[in-house]
Tab-separated table of C-alpha atoms in Angstrom:
chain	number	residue	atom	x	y	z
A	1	UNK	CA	-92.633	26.953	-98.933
A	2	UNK	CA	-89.222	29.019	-98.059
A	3	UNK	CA	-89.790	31.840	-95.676
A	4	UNK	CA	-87.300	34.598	-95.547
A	5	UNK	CA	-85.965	35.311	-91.794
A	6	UNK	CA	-87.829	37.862	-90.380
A	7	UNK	CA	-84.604	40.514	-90.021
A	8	UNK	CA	-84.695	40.505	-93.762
A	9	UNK	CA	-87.672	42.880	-93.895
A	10	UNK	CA	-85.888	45.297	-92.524
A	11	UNK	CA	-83.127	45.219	-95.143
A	12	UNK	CA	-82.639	47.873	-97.893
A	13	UNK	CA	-84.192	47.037	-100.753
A	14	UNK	CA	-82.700	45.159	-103.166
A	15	UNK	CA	-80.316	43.440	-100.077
A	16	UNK	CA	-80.039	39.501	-100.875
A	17	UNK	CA	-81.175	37.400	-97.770
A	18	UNK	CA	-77.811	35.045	-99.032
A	19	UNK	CA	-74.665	35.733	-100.607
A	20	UNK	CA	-72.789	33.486	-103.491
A	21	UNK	CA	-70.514	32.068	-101.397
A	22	UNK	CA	-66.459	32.328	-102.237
A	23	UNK	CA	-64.405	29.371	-103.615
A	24	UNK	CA	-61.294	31.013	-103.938
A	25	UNK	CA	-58.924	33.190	-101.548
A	26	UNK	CA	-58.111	36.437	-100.368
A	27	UNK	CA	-54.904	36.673	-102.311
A	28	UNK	CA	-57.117	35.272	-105.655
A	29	UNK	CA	-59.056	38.251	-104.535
A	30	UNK	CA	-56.040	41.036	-104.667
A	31	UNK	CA	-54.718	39.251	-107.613
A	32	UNK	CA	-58.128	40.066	-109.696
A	33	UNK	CA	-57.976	43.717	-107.790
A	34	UNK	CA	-54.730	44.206	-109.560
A	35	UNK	CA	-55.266	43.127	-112.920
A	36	UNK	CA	-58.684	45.202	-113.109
A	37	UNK	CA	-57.520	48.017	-111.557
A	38	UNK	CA	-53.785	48.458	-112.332
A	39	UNK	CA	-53.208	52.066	-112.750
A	40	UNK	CA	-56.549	53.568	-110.259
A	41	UNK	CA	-55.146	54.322	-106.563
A	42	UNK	CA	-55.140	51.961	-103.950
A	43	UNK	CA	-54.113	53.951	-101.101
A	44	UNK	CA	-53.384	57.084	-100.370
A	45	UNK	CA	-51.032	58.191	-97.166
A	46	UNK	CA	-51.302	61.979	-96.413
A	47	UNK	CA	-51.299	62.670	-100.088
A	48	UNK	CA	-49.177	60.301	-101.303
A	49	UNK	CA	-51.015	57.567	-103.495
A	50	UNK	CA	-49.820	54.136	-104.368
A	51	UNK	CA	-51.681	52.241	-107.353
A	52	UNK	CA	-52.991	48.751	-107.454
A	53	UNK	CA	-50.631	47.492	-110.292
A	54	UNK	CA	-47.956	49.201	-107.643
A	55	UNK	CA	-49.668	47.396	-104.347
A	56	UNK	CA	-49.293	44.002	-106.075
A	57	UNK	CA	-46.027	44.167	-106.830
A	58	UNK	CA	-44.789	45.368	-103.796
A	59	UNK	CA	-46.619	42.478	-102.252
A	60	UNK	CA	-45.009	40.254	-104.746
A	61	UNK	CA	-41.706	41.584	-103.592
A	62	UNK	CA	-42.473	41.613	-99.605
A	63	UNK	CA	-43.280	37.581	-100.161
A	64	UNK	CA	-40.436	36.571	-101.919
A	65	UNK	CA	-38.399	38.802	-98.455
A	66	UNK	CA	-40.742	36.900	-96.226
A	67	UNK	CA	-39.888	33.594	-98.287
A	68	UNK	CA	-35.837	34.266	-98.567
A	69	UNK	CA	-36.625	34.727	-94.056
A	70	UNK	CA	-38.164	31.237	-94.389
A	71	UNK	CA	-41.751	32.023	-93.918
A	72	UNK	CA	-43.432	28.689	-95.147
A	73	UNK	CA	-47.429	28.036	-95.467
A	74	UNK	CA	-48.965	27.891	-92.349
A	75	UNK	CA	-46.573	29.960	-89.935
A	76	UNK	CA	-47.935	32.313	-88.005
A	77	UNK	CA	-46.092	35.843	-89.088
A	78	UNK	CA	-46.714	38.983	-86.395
A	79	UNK	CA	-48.234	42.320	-87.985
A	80	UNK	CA	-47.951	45.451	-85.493
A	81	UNK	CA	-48.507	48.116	-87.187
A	82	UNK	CA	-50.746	51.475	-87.314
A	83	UNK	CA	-52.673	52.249	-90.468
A	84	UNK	CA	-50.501	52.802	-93.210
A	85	UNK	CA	-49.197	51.180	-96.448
A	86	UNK	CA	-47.183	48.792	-94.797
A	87	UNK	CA	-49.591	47.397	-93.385
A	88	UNK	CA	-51.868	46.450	-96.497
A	89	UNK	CA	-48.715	45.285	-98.190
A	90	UNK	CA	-47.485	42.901	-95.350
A	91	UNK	CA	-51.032	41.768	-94.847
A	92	UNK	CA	-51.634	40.364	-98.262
A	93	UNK	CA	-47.347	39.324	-98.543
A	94	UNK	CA	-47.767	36.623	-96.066
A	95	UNK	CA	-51.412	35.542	-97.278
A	96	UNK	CA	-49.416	35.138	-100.614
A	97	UNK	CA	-47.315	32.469	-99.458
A	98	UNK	CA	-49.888	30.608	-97.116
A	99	UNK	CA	-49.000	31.824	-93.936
A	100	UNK	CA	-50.756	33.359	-91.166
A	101	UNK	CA	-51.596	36.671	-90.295
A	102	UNK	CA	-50.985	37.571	-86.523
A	103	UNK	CA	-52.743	41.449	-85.914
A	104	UNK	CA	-51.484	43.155	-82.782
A	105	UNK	CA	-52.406	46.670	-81.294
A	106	UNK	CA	-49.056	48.481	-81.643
A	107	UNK	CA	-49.674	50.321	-78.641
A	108	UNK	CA	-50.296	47.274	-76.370
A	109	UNK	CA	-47.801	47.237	-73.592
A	110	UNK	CA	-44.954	44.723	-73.567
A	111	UNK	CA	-46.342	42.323	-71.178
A	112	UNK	CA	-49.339	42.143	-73.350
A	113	UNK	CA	-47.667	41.565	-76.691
A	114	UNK	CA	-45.616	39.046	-74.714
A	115	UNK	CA	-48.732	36.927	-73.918
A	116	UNK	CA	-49.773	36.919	-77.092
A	117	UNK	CA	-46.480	35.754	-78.918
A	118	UNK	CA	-46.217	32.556	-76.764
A	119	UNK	CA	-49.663	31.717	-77.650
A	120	UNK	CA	-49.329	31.950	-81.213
A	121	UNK	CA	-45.556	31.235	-81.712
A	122	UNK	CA	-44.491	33.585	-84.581
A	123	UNK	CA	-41.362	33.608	-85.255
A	124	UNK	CA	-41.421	36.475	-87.732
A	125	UNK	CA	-42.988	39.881	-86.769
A	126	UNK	CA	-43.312	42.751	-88.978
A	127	UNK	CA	-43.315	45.927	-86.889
A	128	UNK	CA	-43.693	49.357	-86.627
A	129	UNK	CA	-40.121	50.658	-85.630
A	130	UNK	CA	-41.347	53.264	-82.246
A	131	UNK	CA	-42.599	49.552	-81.101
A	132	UNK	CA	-39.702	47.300	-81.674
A	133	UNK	CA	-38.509	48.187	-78.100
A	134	UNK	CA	-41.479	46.328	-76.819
A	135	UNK	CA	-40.525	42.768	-78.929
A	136	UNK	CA	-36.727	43.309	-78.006
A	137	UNK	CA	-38.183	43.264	-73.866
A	138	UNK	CA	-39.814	40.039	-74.354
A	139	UNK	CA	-37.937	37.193	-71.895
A	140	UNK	CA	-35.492	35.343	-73.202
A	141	UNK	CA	-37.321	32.233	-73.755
A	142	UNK	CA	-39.748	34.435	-76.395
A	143	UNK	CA	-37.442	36.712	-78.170
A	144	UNK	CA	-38.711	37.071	-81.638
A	145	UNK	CA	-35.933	35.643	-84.341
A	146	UNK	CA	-36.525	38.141	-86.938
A	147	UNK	CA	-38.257	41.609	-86.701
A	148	UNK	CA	-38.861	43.550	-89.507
A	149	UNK	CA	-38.777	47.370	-88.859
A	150	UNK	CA	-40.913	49.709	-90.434
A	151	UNK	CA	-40.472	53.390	-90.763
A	152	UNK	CA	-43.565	54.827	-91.391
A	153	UNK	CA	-42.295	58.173	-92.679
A	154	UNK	CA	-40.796	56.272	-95.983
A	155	UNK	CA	-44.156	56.128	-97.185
A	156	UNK	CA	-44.695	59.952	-96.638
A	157	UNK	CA	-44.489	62.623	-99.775
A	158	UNK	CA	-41.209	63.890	-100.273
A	159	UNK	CA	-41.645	67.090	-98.899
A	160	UNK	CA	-43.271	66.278	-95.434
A	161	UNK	CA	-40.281	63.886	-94.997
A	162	UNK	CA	-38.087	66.586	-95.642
A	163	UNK	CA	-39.991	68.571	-93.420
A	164	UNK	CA	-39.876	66.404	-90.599
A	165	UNK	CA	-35.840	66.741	-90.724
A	166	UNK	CA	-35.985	70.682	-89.732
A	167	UNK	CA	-34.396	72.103	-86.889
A	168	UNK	CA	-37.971	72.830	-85.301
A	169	UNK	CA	-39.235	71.745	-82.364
A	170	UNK	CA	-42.770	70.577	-82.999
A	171	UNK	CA	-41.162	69.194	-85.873
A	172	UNK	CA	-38.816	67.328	-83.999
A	173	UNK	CA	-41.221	65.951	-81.601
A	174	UNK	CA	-43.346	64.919	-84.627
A	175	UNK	CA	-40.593	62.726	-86.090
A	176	UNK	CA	-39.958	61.136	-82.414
A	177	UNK	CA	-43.588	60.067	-82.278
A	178	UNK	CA	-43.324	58.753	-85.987
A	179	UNK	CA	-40.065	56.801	-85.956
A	180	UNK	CA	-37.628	55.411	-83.935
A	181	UNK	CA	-34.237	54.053	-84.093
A	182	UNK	CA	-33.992	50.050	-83.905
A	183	UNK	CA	-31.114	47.624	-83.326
A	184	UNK	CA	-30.536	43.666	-84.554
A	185	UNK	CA	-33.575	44.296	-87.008
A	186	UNK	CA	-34.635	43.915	-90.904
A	187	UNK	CA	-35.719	47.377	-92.483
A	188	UNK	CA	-38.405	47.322	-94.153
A	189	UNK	CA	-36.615	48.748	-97.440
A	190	UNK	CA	-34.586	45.734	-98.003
A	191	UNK	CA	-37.555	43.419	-97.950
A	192	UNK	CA	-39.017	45.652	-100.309
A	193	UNK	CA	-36.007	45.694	-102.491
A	194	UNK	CA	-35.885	41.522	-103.107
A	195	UNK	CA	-37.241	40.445	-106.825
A	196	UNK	CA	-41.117	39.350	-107.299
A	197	UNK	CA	-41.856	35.992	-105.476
A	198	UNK	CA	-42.081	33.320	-108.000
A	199	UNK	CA	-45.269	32.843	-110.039
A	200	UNK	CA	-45.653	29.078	-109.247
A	201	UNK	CA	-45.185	29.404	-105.508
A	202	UNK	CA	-48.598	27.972	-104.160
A	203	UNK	CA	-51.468	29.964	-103.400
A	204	UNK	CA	-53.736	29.541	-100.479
A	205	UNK	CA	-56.819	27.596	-100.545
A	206	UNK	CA	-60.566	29.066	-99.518
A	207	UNK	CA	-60.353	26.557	-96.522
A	208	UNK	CA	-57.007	27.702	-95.175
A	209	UNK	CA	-56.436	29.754	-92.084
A	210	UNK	CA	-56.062	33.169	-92.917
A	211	UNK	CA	-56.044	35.689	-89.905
A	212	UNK	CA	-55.513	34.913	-86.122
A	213	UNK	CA	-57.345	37.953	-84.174
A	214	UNK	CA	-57.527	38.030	-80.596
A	215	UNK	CA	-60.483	39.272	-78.181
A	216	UNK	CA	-60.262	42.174	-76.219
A	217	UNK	CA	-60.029	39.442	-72.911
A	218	UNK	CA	-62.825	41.661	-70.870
A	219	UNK	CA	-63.459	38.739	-69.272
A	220	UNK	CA	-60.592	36.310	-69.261
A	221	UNK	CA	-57.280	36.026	-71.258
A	222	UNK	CA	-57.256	37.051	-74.935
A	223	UNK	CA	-58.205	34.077	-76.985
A	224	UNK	CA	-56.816	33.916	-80.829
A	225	UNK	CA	-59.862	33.777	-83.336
A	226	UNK	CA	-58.442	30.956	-86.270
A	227	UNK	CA	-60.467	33.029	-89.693
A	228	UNK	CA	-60.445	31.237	-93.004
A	229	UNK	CA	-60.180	32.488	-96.455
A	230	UNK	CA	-63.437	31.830	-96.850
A	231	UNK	CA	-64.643	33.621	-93.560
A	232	UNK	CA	-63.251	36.883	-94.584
A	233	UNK	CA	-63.742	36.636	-98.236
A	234	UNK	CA	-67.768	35.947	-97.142
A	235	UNK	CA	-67.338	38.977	-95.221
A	236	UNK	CA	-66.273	41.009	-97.746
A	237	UNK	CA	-69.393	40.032	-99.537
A	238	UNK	CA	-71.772	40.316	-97.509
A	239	UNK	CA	-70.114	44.247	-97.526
A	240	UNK	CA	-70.239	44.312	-101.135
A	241	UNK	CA	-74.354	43.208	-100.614
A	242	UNK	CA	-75.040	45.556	-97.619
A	243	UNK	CA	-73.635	48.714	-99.199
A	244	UNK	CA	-74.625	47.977	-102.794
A	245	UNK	CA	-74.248	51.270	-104.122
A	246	UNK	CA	-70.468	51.775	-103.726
A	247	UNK	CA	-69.090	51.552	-107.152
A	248	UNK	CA	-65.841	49.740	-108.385
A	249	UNK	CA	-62.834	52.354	-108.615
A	250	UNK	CA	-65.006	55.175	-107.643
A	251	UNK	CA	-65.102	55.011	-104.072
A	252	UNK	CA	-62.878	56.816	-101.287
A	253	UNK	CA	-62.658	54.822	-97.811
A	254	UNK	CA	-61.460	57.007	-94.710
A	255	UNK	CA	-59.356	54.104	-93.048
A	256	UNK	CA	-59.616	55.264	-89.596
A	257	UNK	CA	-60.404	52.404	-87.931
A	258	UNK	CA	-57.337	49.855	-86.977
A	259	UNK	CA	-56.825	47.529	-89.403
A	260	UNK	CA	-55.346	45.338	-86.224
A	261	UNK	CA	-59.481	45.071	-85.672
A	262	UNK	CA	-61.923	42.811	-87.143
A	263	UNK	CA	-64.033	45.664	-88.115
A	264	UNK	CA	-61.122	47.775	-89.623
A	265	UNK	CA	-59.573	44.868	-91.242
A	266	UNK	CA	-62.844	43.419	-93.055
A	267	UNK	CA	-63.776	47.355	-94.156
A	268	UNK	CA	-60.387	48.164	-95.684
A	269	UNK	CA	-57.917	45.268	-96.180
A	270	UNK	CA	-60.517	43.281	-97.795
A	271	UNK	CA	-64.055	44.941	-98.844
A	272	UNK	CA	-62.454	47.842	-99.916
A	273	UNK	CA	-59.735	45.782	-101.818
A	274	UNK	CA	-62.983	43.892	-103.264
A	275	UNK	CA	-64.328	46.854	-104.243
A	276	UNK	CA	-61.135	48.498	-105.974
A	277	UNK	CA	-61.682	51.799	-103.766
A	278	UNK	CA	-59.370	54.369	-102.486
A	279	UNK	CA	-58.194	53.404	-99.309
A	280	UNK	CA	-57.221	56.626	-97.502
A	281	UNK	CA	-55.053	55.747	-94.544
A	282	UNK	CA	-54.667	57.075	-91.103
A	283	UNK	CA	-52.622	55.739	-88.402
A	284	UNK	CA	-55.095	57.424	-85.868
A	285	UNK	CA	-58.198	58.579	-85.811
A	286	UNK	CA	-57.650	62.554	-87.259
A	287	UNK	CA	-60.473	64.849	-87.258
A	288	UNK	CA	-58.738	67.974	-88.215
A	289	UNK	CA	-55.919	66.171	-90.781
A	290	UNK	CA	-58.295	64.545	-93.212
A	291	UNK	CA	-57.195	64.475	-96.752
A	292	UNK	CA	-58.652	67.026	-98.515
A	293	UNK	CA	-57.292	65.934	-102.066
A	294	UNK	CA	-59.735	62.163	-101.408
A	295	UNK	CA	-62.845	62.808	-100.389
A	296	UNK	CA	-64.494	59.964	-98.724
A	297	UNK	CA	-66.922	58.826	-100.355
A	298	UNK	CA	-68.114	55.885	-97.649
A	299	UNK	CA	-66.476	55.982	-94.098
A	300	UNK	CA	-67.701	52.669	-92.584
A	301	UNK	CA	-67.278	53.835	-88.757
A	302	UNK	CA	-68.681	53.506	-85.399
A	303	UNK	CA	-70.694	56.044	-83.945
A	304	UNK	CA	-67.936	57.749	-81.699
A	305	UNK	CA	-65.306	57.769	-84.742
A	306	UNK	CA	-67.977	59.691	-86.913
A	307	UNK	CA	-68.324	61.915	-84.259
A	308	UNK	CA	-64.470	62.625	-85.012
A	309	UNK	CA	-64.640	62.805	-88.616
A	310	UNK	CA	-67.912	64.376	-88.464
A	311	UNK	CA	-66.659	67.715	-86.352
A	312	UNK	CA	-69.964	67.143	-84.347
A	313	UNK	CA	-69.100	68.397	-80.882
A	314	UNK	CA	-69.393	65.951	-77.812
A	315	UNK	CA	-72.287	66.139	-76.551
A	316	UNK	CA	-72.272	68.509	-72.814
A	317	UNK	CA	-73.931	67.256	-69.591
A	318	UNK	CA	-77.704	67.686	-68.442
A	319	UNK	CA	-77.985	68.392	-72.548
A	320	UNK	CA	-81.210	66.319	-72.142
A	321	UNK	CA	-83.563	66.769	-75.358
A	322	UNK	CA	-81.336	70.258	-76.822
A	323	UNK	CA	-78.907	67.781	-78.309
A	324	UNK	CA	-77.130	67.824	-80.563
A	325	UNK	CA	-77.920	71.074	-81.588
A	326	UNK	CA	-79.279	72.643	-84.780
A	327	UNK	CA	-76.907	73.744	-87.495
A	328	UNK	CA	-74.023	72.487	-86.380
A	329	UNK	CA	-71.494	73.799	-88.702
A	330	UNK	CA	-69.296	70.648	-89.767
A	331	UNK	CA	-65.555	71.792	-90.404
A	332	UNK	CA	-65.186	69.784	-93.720
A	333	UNK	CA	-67.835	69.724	-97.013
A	334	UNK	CA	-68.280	66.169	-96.127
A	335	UNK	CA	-70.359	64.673	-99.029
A	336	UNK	CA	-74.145	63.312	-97.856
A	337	UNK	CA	-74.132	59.289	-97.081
A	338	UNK	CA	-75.493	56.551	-99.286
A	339	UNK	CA	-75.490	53.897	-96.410
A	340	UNK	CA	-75.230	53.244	-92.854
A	341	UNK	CA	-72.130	50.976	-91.878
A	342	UNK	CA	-72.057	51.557	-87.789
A	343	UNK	CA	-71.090	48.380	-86.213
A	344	UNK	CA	-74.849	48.393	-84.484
A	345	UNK	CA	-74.421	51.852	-83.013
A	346	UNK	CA	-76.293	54.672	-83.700
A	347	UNK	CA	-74.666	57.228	-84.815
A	348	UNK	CA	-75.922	61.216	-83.822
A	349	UNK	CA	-78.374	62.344	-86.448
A	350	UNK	CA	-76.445	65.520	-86.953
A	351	UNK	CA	-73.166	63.770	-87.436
A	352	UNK	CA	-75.032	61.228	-89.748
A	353	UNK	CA	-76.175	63.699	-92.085
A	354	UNK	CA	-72.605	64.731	-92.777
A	355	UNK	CA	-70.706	61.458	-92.538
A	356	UNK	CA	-71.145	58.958	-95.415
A	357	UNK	CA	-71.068	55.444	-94.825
């Protein structure tokens, strides 16, 4: 007689205890994304919205740039990056062509990223242009061949780029946080310009090493976390089991969290690819800038990030038992949640009742 583990119980109902298991990879994944959901948006970048029939071609195009660069099956290729477009493209452009993603915290310090690169060895590091500096002050003996610089503001509607070049102050000191001028590097746009990779290039296998990740190194150097296909496709479905009432191409995802993070990364890049949604993209956490054309419609979060989104006020000293308080106003109509995705934490009961999951 089979006995269910006793966590199960307290499960949702109609949560499997198991999962199917995946046979295939990530970029078989994207590729069935695509062809299901071709014209429905894919991401959306303070207004601007990209579809998936557009996301897979642009990762189409970003491989064959990677591939021209040399990028062969198993290298390890760097990702620094915020949240943004760029990011989900290049993330899925070097899983196309069998490589490895690398995921670094853009604002680590030079030293740090430094570390890191000698460990892993990438030769090829797709960055965000404000940190290029930091590659560029590596020692000689780990100077990164190739860096691809991105300017984030490309991906911005038309008229806030056009805003951002105003003789204002604040607007000028918006743009300097945004972008940044690079030397001896590959923009971004000319990757993006190179014809579609070629059909027949291989494809990953489920068994092939995805994703290197690094810990925090709290207690001891960073070590680099070697993820599968099949570990992060499994993840993705035991997301798709958990929150079982998110619906193909109807659902809006508030990507606050980094995507440079395992929780970020499984949320967006790939259960939210898996599930077709609307992956709303913010290269910080915003409480006061979110997108009021998208709203979310499950914002998988930890508790202090829904606290954020939420607009519940932090919570004062010596507030004992009187916290939070009653009718806190929230400043957004935030839909009510479906499910609880909180990374173990629990989340305030006020700011729950406005945050969906």
């Amino acid at each position: 007689m089979t006995t269910s583990p006793p966590w199960v119980q307290n499960y949702q109902p109609g949560v499997p205890a198991e999962i199917e298991l995946p046979t295939e990879s990530l970029v078989d994944l994207l590729t069935r994304s695509v062809a299901e959901a071709g014209p429905f948006t894919a991401m959306t970048f303070f207004g601007r919205t990209t579809s998936y029939a557009e996301l897979g071609a642009q990762v189409q195009q970003v491989a064959e740039g990677l591939r021209i660069l040399g990028v062969e099956a198993g290298d390890r290729v760097a990702i620094i990056l915020p949240n943004c477009p760029q990011h989900v493209v290049a993330f899925y452009a070097i899983l196309r062509l069998g490589a490895v993603v690398v995921e670094h915290n853009p604002l680590a310090t030079p030293h740090e990223l430094s570390d890191l690169f000698a460990d892993h060895g990438a030769q090829v590091a797709i960055c965000w242009d404000v940190a290029v500096q930091k590659l560029q002050a590596f020692p000689s003996d780990r100077q990164v061949p190739d860096i691809i610089a991105v300017n984030m503001l490309e991906e911005f509607p038309a008229v806030m780029q056009a805003a951002l070049r105003l003789p204002v102050r604040k607007l000028r000191e918006s743009r300097k946080a945004l972008t940044a001028p690079t030397r001896a590097t590959l923009p971004w746009r000319r990757v993006l310009r190179t014809e579609p990779l070629d059909p027949s290039t291989p494809r990953p296998t489920v068994d092939d090493l995805a994703v290197i990740l690094y810990t925090s190194g709290t207690t001891g150097k960073p070590k680099g976390v070697m993820l599968t296909h099949f570990n992060l496709y499994s993840n993705a479905l035991q997301g798709a089991a958990w929150m079982k009432d998110a619906q193909y191409r109807k659902e809006n995802f508030y990507a606050v969290l980094p995507m440079f993070h395992a929780f970020g990364m499984t949320l967006y890049l790939t259960y939210g690819v898996l599930r077709q949604a609307n992956l709303v993209l913010f290269p910080v956490s915003m409480s006061t800038s979110c997108s009021r054309r998208s709203r979310s419609t499950r914002r998988p979060s930890i508790a202090r990030c829904r606290r954020s989104i939420g607009g519940l006020p932090r919570r004062p000293r010596n507030a004992g038992s009187r916290w939070p308080p009653r009718n806190t106003a929230s400043p957004a109509p935030w839909p009510s949640p479906t499910t609880s995705s909180n990374s173990g934490s629990p989340s305030p009961a006020d700011c729950s009742s406005r945050a969906t999951a």
